[in-house]
Amino acid sequence: MKLYDQIFDVVKQFRKLFSPGPVTNADVSGSITAEIFLIVSLVLSAILLRHVNVLLAGLVTLIVAILLISNIPLIPKFKIEQEDSLEKMIFYAVLVLALLVTFMYWGGNLV
Amino acid sequence: MNELIPLMVIVPLMAALLISAFSKLNKVTKIFAFVVAICLPLIPLLSNYGLHYFGGYEPMLDNVTGIMYHPAITYSFTFLQQIIICAVGLLTFLVIFIYLTKYKKVSGPYLFLLFLGTAAVTAMILTDDIFHMFVFFEILALAQVGIVAASSIDFSYEMALKYMILGSIGSPIMLLGIGFLLALTGSVNVTDIALAVHTGLIDATSPVFLLSLALIFFGWLYASGLPPFHTIKSGIYSKAEPHGAALLQSFTVVSMISIVIIMFRIYSSLPIFEVLVVFFSILAMILGVSLALTQTDFRRMIGFLAVGELGFIGLGIGLGTNFSITAGLFQALNEIIITALLFIGFGAVVHATNEVDTRKLGGILAYHPKVSIMLLIGGLAMAGVPPLSGFQSKLMLVQASLSCGFPEISILAIMVSIATFVVFVKTYYTMFLKPKPNDLDLEGKEVPKSMVFAMGVLLIIIILLGIFPDVVTSGISNFVGGIL
Amino acid sequence: MAQTQLAILLTSAALIIIGLYSAIFIDNIIKKIIGISFIEEGANLFIVAIGYKAGGVVPILMPGMDTSWFAANAAYPLPFGLVLTSIVIGASTLAVMLALVMVLYRRYGTLSTKVMLADTSKQEEYNE
Amino acid sequence: MIEFVLCIIVILSAILALIQKDLLKAAILTGFSGGALAVLFQILLAPDVALTQAIVGAAIVPVFIALAVKKTQRSDS
């Protein structure tokens, strides 16, 4: 029942996402689609790890699926991270740069 | 007639300078801009394939090692360049035509920026010299910022400044990567560098070489608006004038493919390169489409969709076979045209209603049937519905990923197409089919004829490419065979 | 003389790291722009250091120089040409950014990035 | 020897420019950094780059920043 309640609460939480302004059916259903799409596509891309190691792929897929489903609704949290204020964008840009350089310098030959 | 090859860059560049110098003469400027804009798609069609060495410095043969060196900045013009430059030129012509008919008094600086951007992307796709590409990449960034800042939409200056600050992190990092390559090979010519890598003059597993890939790759992420730059890219699309946004996205696509082709030629021997490209492309597809689903501002929504579609191009290139790269480049050509159609069409809606929030719109179909039908077909083409052009390239991509042994990627590509379709149908319903809200006034507001004309031209190209994809794909396939 | 090159490379790395630090942590927009311009300077310094040859001569062929001696001892001039372009581009980018800041200051009355360049939807609320 | 001193000047004035409270001082310190960089380019056997950097880095950029500061506000707050 807990999971059911959580899914039911999702719709209420989406209301905050679209404030200020009215919330229409189309917007809420779009957000729910986005939610499902996000979970399914991330799990699906986790399966791609099977080209590295089958056991690892299974583990990662399970962990990602459990983590994502137990944390719904994802989209409001997700959208806060994806807003276009300069601080967040620069932070993510520099983070990606640091990860890329670190990964390539020490792990570029592992693949 | 290889003299025409440099003219593709020089004509828009000179036109830009002349227009900004003589923008006081309104009538003359209009006629001049129109004539130059007509020439832009015609020059690549008339020109022959071949190479052009600036300054006439032919390649030199080193007698000791037997290696050819390219001392001059080289422009290479093949079928891919021809088709892409022609598409961008046509788009520039349509955008300038819309702009000239929309405003009585033309602004010289704005036309200057449009022509400058076109010249910059043309040079980027033609050039065989990595530093030359970087210079035009910076010029392109300045032109993009100018186009955004020149629009009369609220908060466009803020968005321009954000884009510029992120750009001034991205471009020096890319310059640093070019510096690493220069330190390794002593050359900036892509052919020379690729030859040095493939003949084993450079150790392809050395950390310095890998680091240069990381740094240039970061610059590429900035140029193409893949994550983490997807928010700013969709932001600048939504803050530019609609016809400007149509041109901006074509600049993005062309700069993306020109840099990625150069990277592919240099780094294709490293398996990590393809992994990186596929990883960021998948991320772009997921983030772009899922964020597009939650937007209420439809210009922002199209911006995110455009970023999501870029993922398909990256996917095709990351898979690394002849067929998949052909599919990716064909998708790039389709995206230039389809997204331009959507931006112009939604721009026409903005023009007619002065409203960008989907929740406050409705019932436009009855008032503007032509625009609505054309937008519907454009959206279906983007989602990949047969027999339109988007279907052909996406089908090729799915087939390519299946034949490479990645069924997950093809499932993901189909899912992203379906989600794109959902986004589009949802927006189409709320904007065009839903009953009209009472406070929305649609009476007596006309869509400019030039916009309808531009959409019609783009639509014809979409349908033709959808029915006869072989016209383009066979030529692109030959080009890809040359770089593999 | 390898020490010289090492010192130069360390300097350019330091400049780039200072620039990236200021991009994230400094709130004042003008200082942030100053900091970001250091990234460009660091990259330029690195590329000039590539062309440097320890104990070499300036790559200008003077009359009376032996050509083969010159070819063996002159610094590599291609990176210098690239840096020239890059410096000018950096200065023009800086000028455009400062111009945009001046326009935006009139609207917001502050130089804080958190106010001036916040999320678009928050800015819409702020202006209303 | 002089190149080590110059390296230290470049880095130090860059850091000092970023911790100033007065933006005009930051502009002047940027000029210091750019000027020291120009001399460094001269030591690295690139006189043409040094000339450009001396004009752009030590004169034009600080003047631009100072103008921007004059049109906005002087203190960092």
Tab-separated table of C-alpha atoms in Angstrom, chain B residues 189-467:
chain	number	residue	atom	x	y	z
B	189	ASN	CA	46.171	20.093	-40.124
B	190	VAL	CA	43.681	17.307	-39.427
B	191	THR	CA	44.936	15.106	-42.276
B	192	ASP	CA	48.502	15.319	-40.986
B	193	ILE	CA	47.451	14.636	-37.392
B	194	ALA	CA	45.263	11.683	-38.391
B	195	LEU	CA	48.095	10.267	-40.503
B	196	ALA	CA	50.520	10.622	-37.617
B	197	VAL	CA	48.101	8.809	-35.303
B	198	HIS	CA	47.279	6.003	-37.694
B	199	THR	CA	50.880	5.328	-38.735
B	200	GLY	CA	51.925	5.110	-35.094
B	201	LEU	CA	54.104	8.232	-34.952
B	202	ILE	CA	52.145	9.183	-31.832
B	203	ASP	CA	51.478	6.720	-29.064
B	204	ALA	CA	47.680	6.563	-29.104
B	205	THR	CA	47.574	5.264	-25.540
B	206	SER	CA	49.694	8.027	-24.032
B	207	PRO	CA	47.878	10.063	-21.355
B	208	VAL	CA	48.587	13.332	-23.159
B	209	PHE	CA	46.758	12.140	-26.254
B	210	LEU	CA	43.841	10.944	-24.129
B	211	LEU	CA	43.804	14.266	-22.290
B	212	SER	CA	43.609	16.161	-25.580
B	213	LEU	CA	40.560	14.051	-26.438
B	214	ALA	CA	38.947	14.917	-23.085
B	215	LEU	CA	39.528	18.652	-23.538
B	216	ILE	CA	38.379	18.848	-27.177
B	217	PHE	CA	35.409	16.670	-26.267
B	218	PHE	CA	34.394	19.179	-23.582
B	219	GLY	CA	34.518	21.943	-26.170
B	220	TRP	CA	32.370	19.800	-28.439
B	221	LEU	CA	29.810	19.330	-25.666
B	222	TYR	CA	29.597	23.114	-25.363
B	223	ALA	CA	29.340	23.627	-29.119
B	224	SER	CA	26.586	21.065	-29.569
B	225	GLY	CA	24.617	21.653	-26.387
B	226	LEU	CA	24.737	18.089	-25.141
B	227	PRO	CA	24.570	17.699	-21.353
B	228	PRO	CA	25.667	19.561	-19.195
B	229	PHE	CA	24.970	22.404	-21.649
B	230	HIS	CA	21.455	21.355	-22.664
B	231	THR	CA	19.727	23.884	-20.397
B	232	ILE	CA	21.597	26.868	-21.804
B	233	LYS	CA	21.142	25.693	-25.388
B	234	SER	CA	17.377	25.361	-25.002
B	235	GLY	CA	17.437	28.688	-23.153
B	236	ILE	CA	19.038	30.595	-26.007
B	237	TYR	CA	16.603	29.071	-28.488
B	238	SER	CA	13.688	30.258	-26.387
B	239	LYS	CA	15.062	33.783	-25.980
B	240	ALA	CA	15.888	34.432	-29.638
B	241	GLU	CA	13.387	35.655	-32.203
B	242	PRO	CA	11.705	32.602	-33.789
B	243	HIS	CA	13.405	32.973	-37.163
B	244	GLY	CA	16.688	33.624	-35.367
B	245	ALA	CA	16.180	30.454	-33.341
B	246	ALA	CA	15.603	28.502	-36.553
B	247	LEU	CA	19.012	29.652	-37.746
B	248	LEU	CA	20.666	29.167	-34.326
B	249	GLN	CA	19.745	25.500	-34.185
B	250	SER	CA	21.147	24.933	-37.668
B	251	PHE	CA	24.395	26.555	-36.496
B	252	THR	CA	24.432	24.205	-33.535
B	253	VAL	CA	23.880	21.107	-35.666
B	254	VAL	CA	26.514	22.065	-38.222
B	255	SER	CA	29.138	22.976	-35.634
B	256	MET	CA	28.377	19.704	-33.869
B	257	ILE	CA	28.901	17.533	-36.921
B	258	SER	CA	31.933	19.451	-38.158
B	259	ILE	CA	33.749	19.067	-34.822
B	260	VAL	CA	32.699	15.457	-34.365
B	261	ILE	CA	33.905	14.492	-37.840
B	262	ILE	CA	37.292	16.025	-37.064
B	263	MET	CA	37.400	14.211	-33.724
B	264	PHE	CA	36.370	10.981	-35.418
B	265	ARG	CA	39.160	11.261	-37.960
B	266	ILE	CA	41.755	11.796	-35.251
B	267	TYR	CA	40.551	9.608	-32.408
B	268	SER	CA	38.685	6.761	-34.131
B	269	SER	CA	41.404	4.310	-33.141
B	270	LEU	CA	40.550	4.834	-29.463
B	271	PRO	CA	37.563	2.737	-28.324
B	272	ILE	CA	36.918	5.155	-25.464
B	273	PHE	CA	35.984	7.891	-27.948
B	274	GLU	CA	32.960	5.997	-29.209
B	275	VAL	CA	31.906	5.078	-25.664
B	276	LEU	CA	32.027	8.750	-24.647
B	277	VAL	CA	30.024	9.928	-27.646
B	278	VAL	CA	27.347	7.274	-27.142
B	279	PHE	CA	27.159	7.973	-23.389
B	280	PHE	CA	26.595	11.700	-23.772
B	281	SER	CA	24.188	11.172	-26.673
B	282	ILE	CA	22.015	8.822	-24.619
B	283	LEU	CA	22.115	11.297	-21.744
B	284	ALA	CA	21.059	14.094	-24.089
B	285	MET	CA	18.185	12.042	-25.475
B	286	ILE	CA	16.851	11.108	-22.033
B	287	LEU	CA	17.275	14.544	-20.455
B	288	GLY	CA	16.105	16.513	-23.470
B	289	VAL	CA	12.894	14.615	-24.020
B	290	SER	CA	11.936	14.180	-20.359
B	291	LEU	CA	12.470	17.887	-19.717
B	292	ALA	CA	10.502	18.771	-22.842
B	293	LEU	CA	7.555	16.814	-21.447
B	294	THR	CA	7.322	19.064	-18.392
B	295	GLN	CA	7.647	22.463	-20.062
B	296	THR	CA	4.765	24.907	-20.351
B	297	ASP	CA	6.588	27.453	-22.520
B	298	PHE	CA	6.417	25.947	-26.006
B	299	ARG	CA	9.540	27.647	-27.307
B	300	ARG	CA	11.484	26.109	-24.448
B	301	MET	CA	9.863	22.778	-25.238
B	302	ILE	CA	11.016	22.863	-28.863
B	303	GLY	CA	14.465	23.839	-27.600
B	304	PHE	CA	14.677	20.759	-25.385
B	305	LEU	CA	13.329	18.562	-28.192
B	306	ALA	CA	16.022	19.920	-30.508
B	307	VAL	CA	18.654	18.971	-27.918
B	308	GLY	CA	17.131	15.498	-27.603
B	309	GLU	CA	17.253	15.023	-31.365
B	310	LEU	CA	20.957	15.932	-31.333
B	311	GLY	CA	21.453	12.752	-29.332
B	312	PHE	CA	20.443	10.720	-32.381
B	313	ILE	CA	23.217	12.306	-34.446
B	314	GLY	CA	25.762	11.543	-31.748
B	315	LEU	CA	24.455	8.008	-31.486
B	316	GLY	CA	24.948	7.396	-35.189
B	317	ILE	CA	28.496	8.704	-35.059
B	318	GLY	CA	29.330	6.898	-31.834
B	319	LEU	CA	28.383	3.485	-33.227
B	320	GLY	CA	31.196	3.941	-35.707
B	321	THR	CA	30.170	1.862	-38.734
B	322	ASN	CA	29.704	3.230	-42.227
B	323	PHE	CA	25.934	2.713	-42.142
B	324	SER	CA	25.465	4.289	-38.709
B	325	ILE	CA	27.550	7.364	-39.481
B	326	THR	CA	25.606	7.821	-42.712
B	327	ALA	CA	22.410	7.597	-40.682
B	328	GLY	CA	23.717	10.113	-38.144
B	329	LEU	CA	24.711	12.639	-40.796
B	330	PHE	CA	21.407	12.163	-42.636
B	331	GLN	CA	19.635	12.754	-39.315
B	332	ALA	CA	21.666	15.963	-38.946
B	333	LEU	CA	20.439	17.209	-42.307
B	334	ASN	CA	16.851	16.294	-41.440
B	335	GLU	CA	17.069	17.962	-38.072
B	336	ILE	CA	18.320	21.227	-39.560
B	337	ILE	CA	15.207	21.384	-41.746
B	338	ILE	CA	12.556	19.944	-39.411
B	339	THR	CA	13.510	21.972	-36.343
B	340	ALA	CA	13.689	25.114	-38.452
B	341	LEU	CA	10.140	24.405	-39.648
B	342	LEU	CA	8.944	23.968	-36.054
B	343	PHE	CA	10.660	27.136	-34.804
B	344	ILE	CA	9.248	29.215	-37.667
B	345	GLY	CA	5.783	27.720	-37.234
B	346	PHE	CA	5.630	28.281	-33.504
B	347	GLY	CA	7.073	31.716	-34.134
B	348	ALA	CA	4.071	32.390	-36.354
B	349	VAL	CA	1.818	31.370	-33.443
B	350	VAL	CA	3.657	33.787	-31.147
B	351	HIS	CA	3.259	36.486	-33.780
B	352	ALA	CA	-0.486	35.874	-33.968
B	353	THR	CA	-1.215	35.559	-30.243
B	354	ASN	CA	1.590	37.277	-28.276
B	355	GLU	CA	1.500	34.355	-25.848
B	356	VAL	CA	4.035	31.628	-25.178
B	357	ASP	CA	2.351	29.714	-22.348
B	358	THR	CA	0.568	26.601	-23.645
B	359	ARG	CA	-1.966	26.781	-20.796
B	360	LYS	CA	-3.289	30.130	-22.016
B	361	LEU	CA	-3.672	29.052	-25.642
B	362	GLY	CA	-6.249	26.977	-27.484
B	363	GLY	CA	-8.343	26.662	-30.618
B	364	ILE	CA	-5.821	28.125	-33.037
B	365	LEU	CA	-6.637	25.475	-35.661
B	366	ALA	CA	-9.848	27.235	-36.643
B	367	TYR	CA	-8.115	30.580	-37.131
B	368	HIS	CA	-4.844	29.583	-38.753
B	369	PRO	CA	-5.464	26.235	-40.481
B	370	LYS	CA	-2.480	26.435	-42.879
B	371	VAL	CA	0.088	26.996	-40.146
B	372	SER	CA	-1.510	24.323	-37.970
B	373	ILE	CA	-1.447	21.612	-40.623
B	374	MET	CA	2.127	22.365	-41.622
B	375	LEU	CA	3.222	22.329	-37.976
B	376	LEU	CA	1.482	18.998	-37.483
B	377	ILE	CA	3.364	17.447	-40.397
B	378	GLY	CA	6.624	18.944	-39.146
B	379	GLY	CA	6.073	17.523	-35.676
B	380	LEU	CA	5.235	14.111	-37.077
B	381	ALA	CA	8.419	14.253	-39.135
B	382	MET	CA	10.430	15.003	-36.018
B	383	ALA	CA	8.824	12.102	-34.158
B	384	GLY	CA	9.643	9.792	-37.053
B	385	VAL	CA	6.333	8.989	-38.711
B	386	PRO	CA	6.517	7.504	-42.230
B	387	PRO	CA	6.812	8.629	-45.000
B	388	LEU	CA	8.518	11.792	-43.756
B	389	SER	CA	12.262	12.359	-43.668
B	390	GLY	CA	12.677	11.902	-39.927
B	391	PHE	CA	11.371	8.360	-40.273
B	392	GLN	CA	14.002	7.379	-42.806
B	393	SER	CA	16.970	8.536	-40.731
B	394	LYS	CA	15.630	7.094	-37.497
B	395	LEU	CA	14.905	3.768	-39.174
B	396	MET	CA	18.472	3.716	-40.433
B	397	LEU	CA	19.756	4.458	-36.932
B	398	VAL	CA	17.697	1.670	-35.374
B	399	GLN	CA	18.888	-0.776	-38.023
B	400	ALA	CA	22.486	0.353	-37.523
B	401	SER	CA	22.400	-0.147	-33.770
B	402	LEU	CA	20.784	-3.558	-34.180
B	403	SER	CA	23.432	-4.667	-36.638
B	404	CYS	CA	26.178	-3.425	-34.277
B	405	GLY	CA	24.855	-5.698	-31.542
B	406	PHE	CA	23.258	-3.049	-29.325
B	407	PRO	CA	19.515	-3.869	-29.234
B	408	GLU	CA	19.148	-1.752	-26.065
B	409	ILE	CA	20.147	1.353	-27.964
B	410	SER	CA	17.620	0.687	-30.688
B	411	ILE	CA	14.862	0.173	-28.081
B	412	LEU	CA	15.943	3.417	-26.444
B	413	ALA	CA	15.896	5.234	-29.782
B	414	ILE	CA	12.376	4.005	-30.479
B	415	MET	CA	11.279	5.009	-26.980
B	416	VAL	CA	12.704	8.487	-27.410
B	417	SER	CA	10.855	8.779	-30.724
B	418	ILE	CA	7.611	7.780	-29.024
B	419	ALA	CA	8.190	10.256	-26.199
B	420	THR	CA	8.888	12.962	-28.793
B	421	PHE	CA	5.574	12.056	-30.375
B	422	VAL	CA	3.855	12.352	-26.965
B	423	VAL	CA	5.395	15.780	-26.372
B	424	PHE	CA	4.260	16.943	-29.728
B	425	VAL	CA	0.729	15.573	-29.532
B	426	LYS	CA	0.270	17.020	-26.046
B	427	THR	CA	1.422	20.458	-27.122
B	428	TYR	CA	-0.561	20.277	-30.322
B	429	TYR	CA	-3.705	19.395	-28.423
B	430	THR	CA	-3.351	22.190	-25.864
B	431	MET	CA	-2.471	24.806	-28.438
B	432	PHE	CA	-4.558	23.984	-31.467
B	433	LEU	CA	-7.415	21.598	-30.657
B	434	LYS	CA	-8.537	22.452	-27.101
B	435	PRO	CA	-11.466	24.954	-26.895
B	436	LYS	CA	-10.318	28.545	-27.044
B	437	PRO	CA	-9.951	30.249	-23.617
B	438	ASN	CA	-12.243	33.244	-23.253
B	439	ASP	CA	-9.553	35.820	-22.640
B	440	LEU	CA	-7.585	34.876	-25.768
B	441	ASP	CA	-8.173	37.224	-28.676
B	442	LEU	CA	-7.441	35.677	-32.064
B	443	GLU	CA	-9.656	37.786	-34.331
B	444	GLY	CA	-8.055	39.739	-37.140
B	445	LYS	CA	-4.465	38.734	-36.447
B	446	GLU	CA	-2.707	37.534	-39.556
B	447	VAL	CA	0.325	35.309	-39.834
B	448	PRO	CA	2.918	36.900	-42.144
B	449	LYS	CA	2.806	35.438	-45.658
B	450	SER	CA	6.589	35.076	-45.714
B	451	MET	CA	6.488	32.712	-42.749
B	452	VAL	CA	3.884	30.506	-44.465
B	453	PHE	CA	6.029	30.531	-47.613
B	454	ALA	CA	9.144	29.513	-45.663
B	455	MET	CA	7.274	26.708	-43.928
B	456	GLY	CA	5.958	25.487	-47.273
B	457	VAL	CA	9.442	25.337	-48.782
B	458	LEU	CA	10.800	23.428	-45.793
B	459	LEU	CA	7.820	21.072	-45.824
B	460	ILE	CA	8.381	20.189	-49.482
B	461	ILE	CA	12.001	19.319	-48.680
B	462	ILE	CA	10.901	17.147	-45.747
B	463	ILE	CA	8.458	15.180	-47.887
B	464	LEU	CA	10.878	14.825	-50.791
B	465	LEU	CA	13.680	13.599	-48.528
B	466	GLY	CA	11.237	11.195	-46.927
B	467	ILE	CA	10.231	9.644	-50.231
